[in-house]
Structure formats: C-alpha cells, structure tokens
Short mmCIF file of C-alpha atoms in Angstrom, two decimals:
data_model
loop_
_atom_site.label_atom_id
_atom_site.label_comp_id
_atom_site.label_asym_id
_atom_site.label_seq_id
_atom_site.Cartn_x
_atom_site.Cartn_y
_atom_site.Cartn_z
CA UNK A 1 -19.31 -0.14 35.26
CA UNK A 2 -20.61 -1.56 31.98
CA UNK A 3 -19.65 -0.17 28.62
CA UNK A 4 -22.47 2.01 27.29
CA UNK A 5 -22.56 2.08 23.51
CA UNK A 6 -24.40 4.70 21.49
CA UNK A 7 -26.18 4.38 18.14
CA UNK A 8 -24.93 1.82 15.65
CA UNK A 9 -24.29 4.59 13.14
CA UNK A 10 -21.20 5.65 15.09
CA UNK A 11 -19.56 2.36 14.13
CA UNK A 12 -19.56 3.28 10.47
CA UNK A 13 -17.12 6.13 11.10
CA UNK A 14 -13.44 5.84 10.33
CA UNK A 15 -12.03 6.02 13.84
CA UNK A 16 -14.16 3.25 15.36
CA UNK A 17 -12.33 0.51 13.50
CA UNK A 18 -8.97 2.22 14.09
CA UNK A 19 -9.58 2.19 17.85
CA UNK A 20 -10.72 -1.41 17.64
CA UNK A 21 -7.47 -2.43 15.95
CA UNK A 22 -5.44 -0.48 18.52
CA UNK A 23 -7.15 -2.13 21.49
CA UNK A 24 -6.68 -5.52 19.85
CA UNK A 25 -2.94 -4.96 19.54
CA UNK A 26 -2.69 -3.57 23.07
CA UNK A 27 -4.54 -6.51 24.55
CA UNK A 28 -2.41 -8.95 22.56
CA UNK A 29 0.75 -7.21 23.75
CA UNK A 30 -0.49 -7.45 27.34
CA UNK A 31 -1.30 -11.15 27.08
CA UNK A 32 1.88 -12.03 25.15
CA UNK A 33 4.45 -11.41 27.86
CA UNK A 34 7.30 -11.94 25.43
CA UNK A 35 6.59 -8.47 24.02
CA UNK A 36 6.70 -6.79 27.42
CA UNK A 37 10.45 -7.16 27.91
CA UNK A 38 10.89 -4.32 30.39
CA UNK A 39 8.90 -2.30 32.95
CA UNK A 40 9.06 0.66 30.56
CA UNK A 41 7.33 -1.38 27.85
CA UNK A 42 4.66 -2.50 30.31
CA UNK A 43 4.03 1.08 31.43
CA UNK A 44 3.78 2.15 27.78
CA UNK A 45 1.13 -0.50 27.18
CA UNK A 46 -0.82 0.63 30.26
CA UNK A 47 -0.76 4.26 29.24
CA UNK A 48 -1.78 3.36 25.67
CA UNK A 49 -4.79 1.45 26.96
CA UNK A 50 -5.89 4.38 29.10
CA UNK A 51 -5.33 6.80 26.23
CA UNK A 52 -7.61 4.75 23.98
CA UNK A 53 -10.25 4.47 26.68
CA UNK A 54 -10.12 8.22 27.31
CA UNK A 55 -10.39 8.90 23.57
CA UNK A 56 -13.45 6.69 23.31
CA UNK A 57 -15.01 8.32 26.36
CA UNK A 58 -14.62 11.83 24.99
CA UNK A 59 -15.06 11.38 21.22
CA UNK A 60 -17.73 8.66 20.94
CA UNK A 61 -21.01 7.65 22.57
CA UNK A 62 -19.19 5.26 24.89
CA UNK A 63 -18.84 5.86 28.63
CA UNK A 64 -16.03 4.19 30.56
CA UNK A 65 -15.31 4.29 34.27
CA UNK A 66 -11.51 3.87 33.94
CA UNK A 67 -9.69 6.48 31.87
CA UNK A 68 -6.74 7.51 34.07
CA UNK A 69 -3.24 5.96 33.90
CA UNK A 70 -2.98 6.20 37.70
CA UNK A 71 -5.70 3.57 38.06
CA UNK A 72 -3.41 1.10 36.28
CA UNK A 73 -0.95 1.06 39.18
CA UNK A 74 -3.14 -1.27 41.25
CA UNK A 75 -4.00 -4.84 40.39
CA UNK A 76 -7.74 -4.22 40.71
CA UNK A 77 -7.49 -1.16 38.45
CA UNK A 78 -5.61 -3.12 35.79
CA UNK A 79 -8.12 -5.97 35.98
CA UNK A 80 -11.03 -3.55 35.60
CA UNK A 81 -9.37 -1.75 32.70
CA UNK A 82 -8.69 -4.95 30.76
CA UNK A 83 -12.23 -6.13 31.43
CA UNK A 84 -13.52 -2.91 29.87
CA UNK A 85 -11.26 -3.39 26.85
CA UNK A 86 -12.55 -6.93 26.36
CA UNK A 87 -16.16 -5.80 26.71
CA UNK A 88 -15.58 -2.97 24.26
CA UNK A 89 -14.14 -5.38 21.69
CA UNK A 90 -17.00 -7.80 22.20
CA UNK A 91 -19.51 -4.97 21.66
CA UNK A 92 -17.85 -3.87 18.44
CA UNK A 93 -17.70 -7.46 17.19
CA UNK A 94 -21.40 -7.97 17.89
CA UNK A 95 -22.23 -4.93 15.78
CA UNK A 96 -20.54 -6.50 12.78
CA UNK A 97 -21.62 -10.09 13.39
CA UNK A 98 -25.27 -9.35 14.14
CA UNK A 99 -27.32 -10.45 11.12
CA UNK A 100 -29.95 -7.76 11.79
CA UNK A 101 -27.32 -5.01 11.82
CA UNK A 102 -27.31 -2.88 8.69
CA UNK A 103 -24.86 -0.10 7.93
CA UNK A 104 -25.90 3.24 6.49
CA UNK A 105 -24.81 2.26 3.02
CA UNK A 106 -27.67 -0.23 2.75
CA UNK A 107 -30.43 2.32 3.28
CA UNK A 108 -32.11 3.59 0.09
CA UNK A 109 -30.69 7.09 0.53
CA UNK A 110 -27.20 5.74 1.16
CA UNK A 111 -27.45 3.47 -1.89
CA UNK A 112 -28.39 6.47 -4.00
CA UNK A 113 -25.49 8.43 -2.54
CA UNK A 114 -23.08 5.55 -3.22
CA UNK A 115 -24.38 5.22 -6.78
CA UNK A 116 -23.78 8.91 -7.41
CA UNK A 117 -20.30 8.65 -5.91
CA UNK A 118 -19.49 5.89 -8.41
CA UNK A 119 -20.93 8.10 -11.14
CA UNK A 120 -18.61 10.92 -10.11
CA UNK A 121 -15.73 8.46 -10.18
CA UNK A 122 -16.58 7.57 -13.78
CA UNK A 123 -16.87 11.27 -14.61
CA UNK A 124 -13.39 11.82 -13.17
CA UNK A 125 -12.09 9.08 -15.47
CA UNK A 126 -13.84 10.68 -18.45
CA UNK A 127 -12.38 14.07 -17.53
CA UNK A 128 -8.93 12.51 -17.27
CA UNK A 129 -9.24 10.74 -20.64
CA UNK A 130 -10.58 13.80 -22.48
CA UNK A 131 -8.14 16.22 -20.89
CA UNK A 132 -5.17 13.92 -21.42
CA UNK A 133 -6.11 13.19 -25.03
CA UNK A 134 -6.43 16.91 -25.80
CA UNK A 135 -2.96 17.53 -24.38
CA UNK A 136 -1.62 14.62 -26.43
CA UNK A 137 -3.05 16.21 -29.60
CA UNK A 138 -1.56 19.59 -28.71
CA UNK A 139 1.83 17.99 -28.16
CA UNK A 140 1.62 16.04 -31.40
CA UNK A 141 0.67 19.16 -33.38
CA UNK A 142 3.57 21.12 -31.81
CA UNK A 143 1.16 23.57 -30.17
CA UNK A 144 2.53 22.39 -26.84
CA UNK A 145 6.22 21.81 -26.25
CA UNK A 146 8.12 20.07 -23.51
CA UNK A 147 11.40 21.32 -22.16
CA UNK A 148 14.36 19.16 -23.20
CA UNK A 149 15.49 16.76 -20.48
CA UNK A 150 18.54 17.62 -18.38
CA UNK A 151 21.05 14.80 -17.96
CA UNK A 152 23.72 14.78 -15.23
CA UNK A 153 26.28 11.96 -15.49
CA UNK A 154 28.03 11.14 -12.23
CA UNK A 155 29.89 8.00 -13.33
CA UNK A 156 29.46 5.19 -15.91
CA UNK A 157 26.57 2.81 -15.39
CA UNK A 158 28.74 -0.30 -15.61
CA UNK A 159 32.42 0.61 -15.22
CA UNK A 160 35.00 -1.81 -16.63
CA UNK A 161 32.32 -4.14 -17.99
CA UNK A 162 31.19 -5.21 -14.53
CA UNK A 163 28.82 -8.16 -14.13
CA UNK A 164 26.00 -8.72 -13.48
CA UNK A 165 24.62 -5.74 -15.37
CA UNK A 166 21.68 -4.73 -13.19
CA UNK A 167 19.96 -1.42 -13.95
CA UNK A 168 17.37 0.37 -11.80
CA UNK A 169 15.26 3.17 -13.31
CA UNK A 170 13.87 5.18 -10.39
CA UNK A 171 11.06 7.68 -11.18
CA UNK A 172 10.48 10.46 -8.65
CA UNK A 173 8.20 13.46 -8.22
CA UNK A 174 7.97 16.07 -5.48
CA UNK A 175 5.92 19.26 -5.37
CA UNK A 176 8.68 20.93 -3.36
CA UNK A 177 11.44 19.63 -5.68
CA UNK A 178 13.26 18.11 -2.70
CA UNK A 179 14.83 14.65 -2.59
CA UNK A 180 13.93 13.35 0.87
CA UNK A 181 16.04 11.17 3.15
CA UNK A 182 13.47 8.40 2.72
CA UNK A 183 14.04 8.36 -1.05
CA UNK A 184 17.79 8.15 -0.44
CA UNK A 185 17.16 5.17 1.85
CA UNK A 186 15.28 3.43 -0.96
CA UNK A 187 18.14 4.16 -3.36
CA UNK A 188 20.58 2.76 -0.81
CA UNK A 189 18.61 -0.51 -0.67
CA UNK A 190 18.65 -0.89 -4.46
CA UNK A 191 22.35 -0.01 -4.58
CA UNK A 192 23.13 -2.66 -1.96
CA UNK A 193 21.26 -5.19 -4.12
CA UNK A 194 23.80 -4.56 -6.90
CA UNK A 195 21.83 -2.20 -9.15
CA UNK A 196 23.25 0.78 -11.00
CA UNK A 197 20.66 3.53 -10.60
CA UNK A 198 19.30 6.12 -13.01
CA UNK A 199 17.27 8.70 -11.09
CA UNK A 200 14.55 10.37 -13.20
CA UNK A 201 12.98 13.44 -11.58
CA UNK A 202 9.72 14.94 -12.83
CA UNK A 203 9.82 17.80 -10.32
CA UNK A 204 10.30 21.43 -11.29
CA UNK A 205 14.03 21.05 -10.79
CA UNK A 206 16.83 19.31 -8.91
CA UNK A 207 18.91 21.54 -6.66
CA UNK A 208 22.71 21.34 -6.48
CA UNK A 209 22.67 20.00 -2.88
CA UNK A 210 20.31 17.23 -3.99
CA UNK A 211 22.51 16.44 -6.99
CA UNK A 212 25.46 16.04 -4.65
CA UNK A 213 23.46 13.75 -2.35
CA UNK A 214 22.25 11.68 -5.30
CA UNK A 215 25.75 11.31 -6.73
CA UNK A 216 26.60 8.84 -3.96
CA UNK A 217 23.87 6.44 -5.14
CA UNK A 218 23.02 7.24 -8.78
CA UNK A 219 25.16 6.92 -11.89
CA UNK A 220 22.91 9.34 -13.81
CA UNK A 221 20.31 11.93 -12.80
CA UNK A 222 17.72 13.06 -15.37
CA UNK A 223 15.28 15.97 -14.99
CA UNK A 224 12.34 15.94 -17.40
CA UNK A 225 8.83 17.35 -17.72
CA UNK A 226 6.04 15.15 -16.41
CA UNK A 227 4.67 13.54 -19.55
CA UNK A 228 3.57 9.93 -19.26
CA UNK A 229 4.17 9.68 -15.50
CA UNK A 230 6.43 6.77 -14.49
CA UNK A 231 6.25 4.93 -17.81
CA UNK A 232 7.21 8.10 -19.65
CA UNK A 233 10.15 8.59 -17.28
CA UNK A 234 11.40 5.03 -17.77
CA UNK A 235 11.00 5.20 -21.55
CA UNK A 236 12.86 8.54 -21.72
CA UNK A 237 15.71 7.18 -19.61
CA UNK A 238 16.14 4.19 -21.92
CA UNK A 239 16.07 6.46 -24.98
CA UNK A 240 18.65 8.88 -23.56
CA UNK A 241 20.96 6.07 -22.40
CA UNK A 242 20.43 3.69 -25.33
CA UNK A 243 24.15 3.04 -25.78
CA UNK A 244 24.68 1.96 -22.16
CA UNK A 245 21.57 -0.17 -21.60
CA UNK A 246 22.30 -3.12 -23.90
CA UNK A 247 22.98 -6.61 -22.63
CA UNK A 248 21.30 -6.11 -19.26
CA UNK A 249 20.97 -9.05 -16.89
CA UNK A 250 18.26 -7.35 -14.80
CA UNK A 251 16.09 -4.27 -15.26
CA UNK A 252 14.17 -2.80 -12.31
CA UNK A 253 11.41 -0.22 -12.84
CA UNK A 254 10.33 1.51 -9.65
CA UNK A 255 9.27 4.86 -8.17
CA UNK A 256 8.81 6.77 -4.92
CA UNK A 257 5.04 6.31 -4.64
CA UNK A 258 5.48 4.22 -1.47
CA UNK A 259 6.73 5.05 1.98
CA UNK A 260 9.46 2.80 3.28
CA UNK A 261 11.14 0.46 3.32
CA UNK A 262 9.67 -0.25 6.75
CA UNK A 263 11.26 -3.71 6.72
CA UNK A 264 14.40 -4.95 4.91
CA UNK A 265 13.94 -4.80 1.14
CA UNK A 266 16.79 -7.16 0.21
CA UNK A 267 14.91 -10.46 0.71
CA UNK A 268 12.10 -9.29 -1.57
CA UNK A 269 14.53 -8.40 -4.35
CA UNK A 270 16.30 -11.75 -3.95
CA UNK A 271 12.99 -13.57 -4.49
CA UNK A 272 12.55 -11.74 -7.80
CA UNK A 273 16.12 -12.57 -8.87
CA UNK A 274 15.72 -16.28 -8.11
CA UNK A 275 14.55 -17.16 -11.64
CA UNK A 276 14.19 -15.58 -15.07
CA UNK A 277 11.04 -13.71 -16.02
CA UNK A 278 9.03 -10.58 -15.17
CA UNK A 279 8.22 -10.10 -11.49
CA UNK A 280 6.33 -7.68 -9.26
CA UNK A 281 5.71 -7.49 -5.55
CA UNK A 282 1.90 -7.56 -5.75
CA UNK A 283 -0.77 -8.48 -8.28
CA UNK A 284 -4.10 -6.74 -8.88
CA UNK A 285 -7.19 -8.11 -10.64
CA UNK A 286 -8.76 -4.68 -11.21
CA UNK A 287 -9.03 -4.22 -14.96
CA UNK A 288 -7.58 -7.69 -15.51
CA UNK A 289 -4.81 -9.57 -13.74
CA UNK A 290 -1.60 -7.53 -13.84
CA UNK A 291 1.51 -6.70 -11.86
CA UNK A 292 1.37 -3.37 -10.07
CA UNK A 293 3.86 -0.99 -11.62
CA UNK A 294 5.45 0.56 -8.52
CA UNK A 295 7.93 -2.35 -8.65
CA UNK A 296 8.59 -4.30 -11.86
CA UNK A 297 11.71 -6.39 -12.30
CA UNK A 298 12.80 -8.21 -15.44
CA UNK A 299 15.50 -10.83 -14.83
CA UNK A 300 17.32 -12.66 -17.59
CA UNK A 301 18.71 -11.44 -20.90
CA UNK A 302 15.61 -12.21 -22.97
CA UNK A 303 13.22 -10.77 -20.38
CA UNK A 304 15.10 -7.48 -20.09
CA UNK A 305 15.36 -7.13 -23.87
CA UNK A 306 11.60 -7.58 -24.31
CA UNK A 307 10.88 -5.26 -21.38
CA UNK A 308 13.13 -2.59 -22.90
CA UNK A 309 11.53 -3.04 -26.33
CA UNK A 310 8.04 -2.66 -24.84
CA UNK A 311 8.95 0.63 -23.14
CA UNK A 312 10.55 2.06 -26.28
CA UNK A 313 7.44 1.28 -28.35
CA UNK A 314 4.95 2.46 -25.71
CA UNK A 315 2.82 5.49 -26.67
CA UNK A 316 2.68 7.51 -23.48
CA UNK A 317 -0.14 9.91 -22.65
CA UNK A 318 -1.04 12.72 -20.29
CA UNK A 319 -4.08 10.64 -19.25
CA UNK A 320 -3.44 8.43 -16.23
CA UNK A 321 -6.29 6.06 -17.17
CA UNK A 322 -4.96 5.55 -20.71
CA UNK A 323 -1.45 5.04 -19.38
CA UNK A 324 -2.62 2.34 -16.95
CA UNK A 325 -4.35 0.48 -19.78
CA UNK A 326 -1.41 0.73 -22.17
CA UNK A 327 1.40 0.51 -19.64
CA UNK A 328 0.58 -1.33 -16.43
CA UNK A 329 -2.06 -3.74 -17.77
CA UNK A 330 -0.64 -3.86 -21.30
CA UNK A 331 2.87 -4.71 -20.12
CA UNK A 332 1.72 -7.73 -18.12
CA UNK A 333 -0.41 -8.99 -21.01
CA UNK A 334 2.43 -8.60 -23.51
CA UNK A 335 5.06 -10.21 -21.29
CA UNK A 336 2.83 -13.21 -20.46
CA UNK A 337 2.94 -14.25 -24.10
CA UNK A 338 6.71 -14.75 -24.01
CA UNK A 339 7.87 -15.01 -20.40
CA UNK A 340 7.10 -16.30 -16.95
CA UNK A 341 5.22 -13.50 -15.13
CA UNK A 342 4.53 -13.67 -11.40
CA UNK A 343 4.10 -11.61 -8.23
CA UNK A 344 5.86 -12.34 -4.96
CA UNK A 345 2.44 -12.02 -3.28
CA UNK A 346 -0.15 -13.04 -5.86
CA UNK A 347 -3.91 -12.66 -5.55
CA UNK A 348 -4.51 -16.18 -4.25
CA UNK A 349 -1.89 -15.88 -1.51
CA UNK A 350 -3.29 -12.55 -0.35
CA UNK A 351 -6.86 -13.84 -0.56
CA UNK A 352 -6.06 -16.82 1.68
CA UNK A 353 -4.46 -14.46 4.20
CA UNK A 354 -7.66 -12.38 4.30
CA UNK A 355 -9.82 -15.47 4.79
CA UNK A 356 -7.67 -16.49 7.78
CA UNK A 357 -7.51 -13.02 9.36
CA UNK A 358 -10.66 -12.05 11.28
CA UNK A 359 -9.40 -8.53 12.01
CA UNK A 360 -8.83 -7.95 8.28
CA UNK A 361 -12.40 -9.11 7.60
CA UNK A 362 -13.71 -6.73 10.25
CA UNK A 363 -11.83 -3.86 8.66
CA UNK A 364 -13.18 -4.71 5.19
CA UNK A 365 -16.73 -5.08 6.55
CA UNK A 366 -16.65 -1.41 7.58
CA UNK A 367 -15.55 0.02 4.21
CA UNK A 368 -16.93 -2.72 1.91
CA UNK A 369 -20.12 -3.97 3.62
CA UNK A 370 -21.46 -5.48 0.39
CA UNK A 371 -18.69 -8.09 0.53
CA UNK A 372 -20.23 -9.45 3.73
CA UNK A 373 -23.95 -9.08 2.97
CA UNK A 374 -25.79 -12.01 4.61
CA UNK A 375 -22.46 -13.32 5.91
CA UNK A 376 -21.25 -13.79 9.47
CA UNK A 377 -17.67 -12.93 10.29
CA UNK A 378 -15.71 -16.19 10.48
CA UNK A 379 -15.66 -17.49 14.05
CA UNK A 380 -15.27 -20.88 15.83
CA UNK A 381 -18.51 -22.88 16.12
CA UNK A 382 -20.29 -23.07 19.48
CA UNK A 383 -20.97 -26.30 21.35
CA UNK A 384 -24.27 -27.99 20.60
CA UNK A 385 -24.72 -26.80 17.02
CA UNK A 386 -21.30 -27.76 15.70
CA UNK A 387 -22.39 -29.18 12.34
CA UNK A 388 -24.72 -26.31 11.42
CA UNK A 389 -22.26 -23.55 12.29
CA UNK A 390 -19.40 -25.40 10.61
CA UNK A 391 -21.45 -25.66 7.41
CA UNK A 392 -22.28 -21.94 7.55
CA UNK A 393 -18.64 -21.09 8.21
CA UNK A 394 -17.47 -23.05 5.16
CA UNK A 395 -20.26 -21.58 3.00
CA UNK A 396 -19.39 -18.02 4.04
CA UNK A 397 -15.68 -18.63 3.45
CA UNK A 398 -16.22 -19.77 -0.12
CA UNK A 399 -18.80 -17.05 -0.67
CA UNK A 400 -16.33 -14.40 0.43
CA UNK A 401 -13.66 -15.93 -1.82
CA UNK A 402 -16.00 -15.66 -4.79
CA UNK A 403 -16.85 -12.03 -4.02
CA UNK A 404 -13.18 -11.10 -3.65
CA UNK A 405 -12.66 -12.52 -7.14
CA UNK A 406 -15.74 -10.93 -8.73
CA UNK A 407 -15.17 -7.55 -7.04
CA UNK A 408 -11.37 -7.35 -6.76
CA UNK A 409 -9.77 -4.93 -4.33
CA UNK A 410 -6.57 -2.93 -4.66
CA UNK A 411 -3.97 -4.86 -2.63
CA UNK A 412 -1.96 -1.76 -1.71
CA UNK A 413 -5.06 0.10 -0.47
CA UNK A 414 -7.89 -2.12 0.82
CA UNK A 415 -5.52 -4.95 1.80
CA UNK A 416 -2.53 -2.93 2.98
CA UNK A 417 -2.97 -4.01 6.59
CA UNK A 418 -2.76 -7.68 5.58
CA UNK A 419 0.37 -7.04 3.51
CA UNK A 420 2.15 -5.28 6.35
CA UNK A 421 1.01 -7.37 9.32
CA UNK A 422 0.95 -10.84 7.77
CA UNK A 423 3.73 -10.66 5.18
CA UNK A 424 5.95 -7.93 6.72
CA UNK A 425 5.65 -5.99 3.46
CA UNK A 426 8.34 -3.30 3.06
CA UNK A 427 6.11 -0.60 1.55
CA UNK A 428 2.90 1.32 2.23
CA UNK A 429 1.33 3.45 -0.49
CA UNK A 430 1.83 7.17 0.09
CA UNK A 431 -1.61 7.87 -1.38
CA UNK A 432 -3.18 5.60 1.24
CA UNK A 433 -1.70 7.73 4.03
CA UNK A 434 -2.08 11.19 2.48
CA UNK A 435 -5.48 10.88 0.72
CA UNK A 436 -6.86 7.49 1.79
CA UNK A 437 -9.37 7.33 -1.12
CA UNK A 438 -10.79 4.00 0.09
CA UNK A 439 -11.26 5.38 3.66
CA UNK A 440 -9.33 2.46 5.14
CA UNK A 441 -9.20 2.40 8.98
CA UNK A 442 -5.64 1.06 8.82
CA UNK A 443 -4.26 4.27 7.28
CA UNK A 444 -3.91 6.36 10.49
CA UNK A 445 -2.09 3.47 12.19
CA UNK A 446 0.90 3.32 9.82
CA UNK A 447 3.28 4.56 12.54
CA UNK A 448 2.61 1.41 14.58
CA UNK A 449 4.15 -0.66 11.76
CA UNK A 450 7.56 0.97 12.20
CA UNK A 451 9.95 -0.28 14.86
CA UNK A 452 13.63 0.02 15.71
CA UNK A 453 14.53 -2.51 13.00
CA UNK A 454 12.87 -0.50 10.20
CA UNK A 455 15.31 1.10 7.74
CA UNK A 456 13.18 4.29 7.72
CA UNK A 457 12.12 6.09 10.88
CA UNK A 458 8.76 7.77 11.49
CA UNK A 459 10.38 11.23 11.36
CA UNK A 460 12.03 10.43 8.02
CA UNK A 461 8.72 9.34 6.51
CA UNK A 462 6.82 12.34 7.90
CA UNK A 463 9.32 14.72 6.29
CA UNK A 464 8.90 12.88 2.99
CA UNK A 465 5.09 13.09 3.16
CA UNK A 466 5.26 16.82 3.90
CA UNK A 467 6.88 17.36 0.49
CA UNK A 468 4.20 15.45 -1.41
#
C-alpha cells in the first residue's frame, strides 16, 4: 500500500517534523546493528516504528497499511513496515526540497500575521523596559523596599587556605520553593570539579529540609528577593561575602535555567580551565557577539578580579531586556578589552555543524523558512548533471552561511538539537521544553537524549520541570 499524504499545510505543524526525526532515528538504529545489542532492544525498535506509524495514521492525513506490532514478527511484515518508513521520509523530504512548495508563512496573510507577531514581541520588550524602569525608580526613591537577604553559613569557603581557590556562584529560582534532585546533581558536578559553592535562591524561601540537603554541597546559602535576576544574585553574593572572595583562581557564574547534565559535565569545565580568560559554553550573535550567561567562567587571577569588579559596579534592573544589555552583552564587551574571551562552542563551530547536518536544516526549514527561501536542502548531486548541481550546492551552502550570520539564531533554542546530537552538550534550556517560544520540533524529543550514562534521569528532570 502506498503512503497517502494529505495537504502540504499539515507539514507546517509542530509534530510532523518531530515524527520525521523519530523515524529517522528508528531507521538508523535498525540499520546500525551495533545499537541493537539484544532481542529486547530490537523488539523496542519494532514497537517504536509501529507506534509512530499508528500515530501518523490516526493524527495526520496519512494512511498506512501496517500499524500493528504483531505484523513485525514476520520477515515480510518487517520489510513492508520499513519500506513504508522510507517512503514516508522521502515524501516529507520532497515537501521541503520542492522549489514550488511554499509554507503558509509566505502567503500575504501569513506575512501580515508574522509581522504583527514581531510587533507584539517588540511591545513586550517595551512593556518590560517601562515596567522595570518604573520599579527601579520606586526602589531608588525608597517607595519600594526589598527584604534583607538571609545568609546561612555551613562551612568556610576555603578552609585552611586551600588551593586552588575556585568559587561557584549558583543562582536558583523555583515557584514552589523546592530544591530539586536535578539541581543537587548539578551542584555535585561543580563540587567534583573543585569549586566551593555559594547557592543564591530567589524563591519565596528555603525550607529546613532543603537547607540540610544543600549543606552537603554548598558552603553558603543565601535567600534574597528577585531583583536583577541572575546578575543581581551574583552581585549580592559577592557583596555579602566580600572578605572571603579575594584572591580567587577561578570564578564560575551559573544558574539552574537548564535541565541536566544529560552527559558528563566535567570535560566541559576542564576545557574552560585549560587557559586563562573568560569562557562560556556557547556564543550568541543576537544583539552582538557575546557569551551566554547561563555558564560564565573566569580563570586566572586577573580575569577573576576584573569579573568581580564588573559585577560589583553593575547597575541591576527589574527589566530583563535592560539587564541583558548591561550584564550579558556588556560583560563580554568589557572583558574583551582586557582578556581572552571565548566559547567552547563558538558561532563558527556551530554554524559548520548545521551546514553538515541535513536533519538540522530540515528542522530549521520548518520554523525558519525564510532562511531557505529559493534554496534546496543540501543533498548529493545526481549523475548526469554533476557540475550544475555541485555549483548550486556550494552556492546554497554559502548563502545559508550568510543568512545565519545576518539573522543569528539562539544556539540554546533554535540549534539545541545540533548541540545535543553533534556535540553531546550537557544541557538543554528549560524554557525550550516548558514554553518552546521558537516552536522547535526538537523540544518534545528531549527524553530521547537521555540514556543510562546520563547523570540525570528522565524522572529527575520531570520532577524539576514540575516545580518551574
């Protein structure tokens, strides 16, 4: 039975690309026999294929003749099922590669809708700036007051003058005021890397059971009101512990805005400690090239002194937009004048990975069709017209590179799948999973990135997300 595909509009939905990525992984697992180490694994793959086929048959305008796991027990049934999977993938690829295919966003009505959505995004930024600035004025005029921070000392930061003096400032927030097991696993990873940890909570409070759990990892626990987000938390911690934070060899600024680690974190920290300077895990070009602030590490005496001085002079704000300009982007600009600043995965490295990953391009073509306007998805040239197709392939590759530079994407959102699959990245943004503002098809598949070797289990991460 052939695969019957409905209107092209169905391909613009979120789940189509998710199912496409699932079937790609399932087919790859079936072909790569090294992954199928046991009969149980093989059965799991068979049932997953049938589950995806059944989902497509019931939820989309696609009719399939094989949708029962029992049909996979015979050789002919397996052959038919895999043929259907291959035909389904070929159909989805043709929809993207077809030059005449146009997504809804390119219709006049969709363009108008997209333009208004960008307008609402700008209005949200204006609302954030105005509201945050008003709160800043109220705080400055003493019409608004913040509760004094609560400091709980468990043990000295650096007992007996221990070396190296590595300090980690960990900012945390939870609506339920609960410190999850996943957060403790992150603290464990930083502790194993040799950091003394100061835990700064911006939740409503820290319960006694959580204080006891944190005492095994953190030298100091601080509870403060949420003013200035992460940068405000880090600056407050340095102010409250000014006498103990001199002469640092390394200073790590991080938070709990990511789920994970889903792969060992130690090797990534070691890369940042290999030389002196200011380092991050990823780099973004949005708003100007800068290190993303969920992980910032200063290594070396001069670098940590300048990083500490920057935080102490920083004027924090209730506005997130203002804080990003002053803190995240401003910090990178200021540190570049005096120090070596780099990301473990910089923009060029991530860009090259996207250009070599057809599945990543397919995913981006669904949510960012303008990146691929008049382009064909990169594919091997056919016989007979080798030179022409090779020329078009090279042209499209450089054209896509230029567009990725002119219209930069957020690495931890639009390119999260490349980070995790290609680089075995240890983190996934919590916002990507909970809200998914960019509507990325990869987001629902985050559980597939966690295996038995991951420090955090799926259950641990789900409990953490429930408290956000």
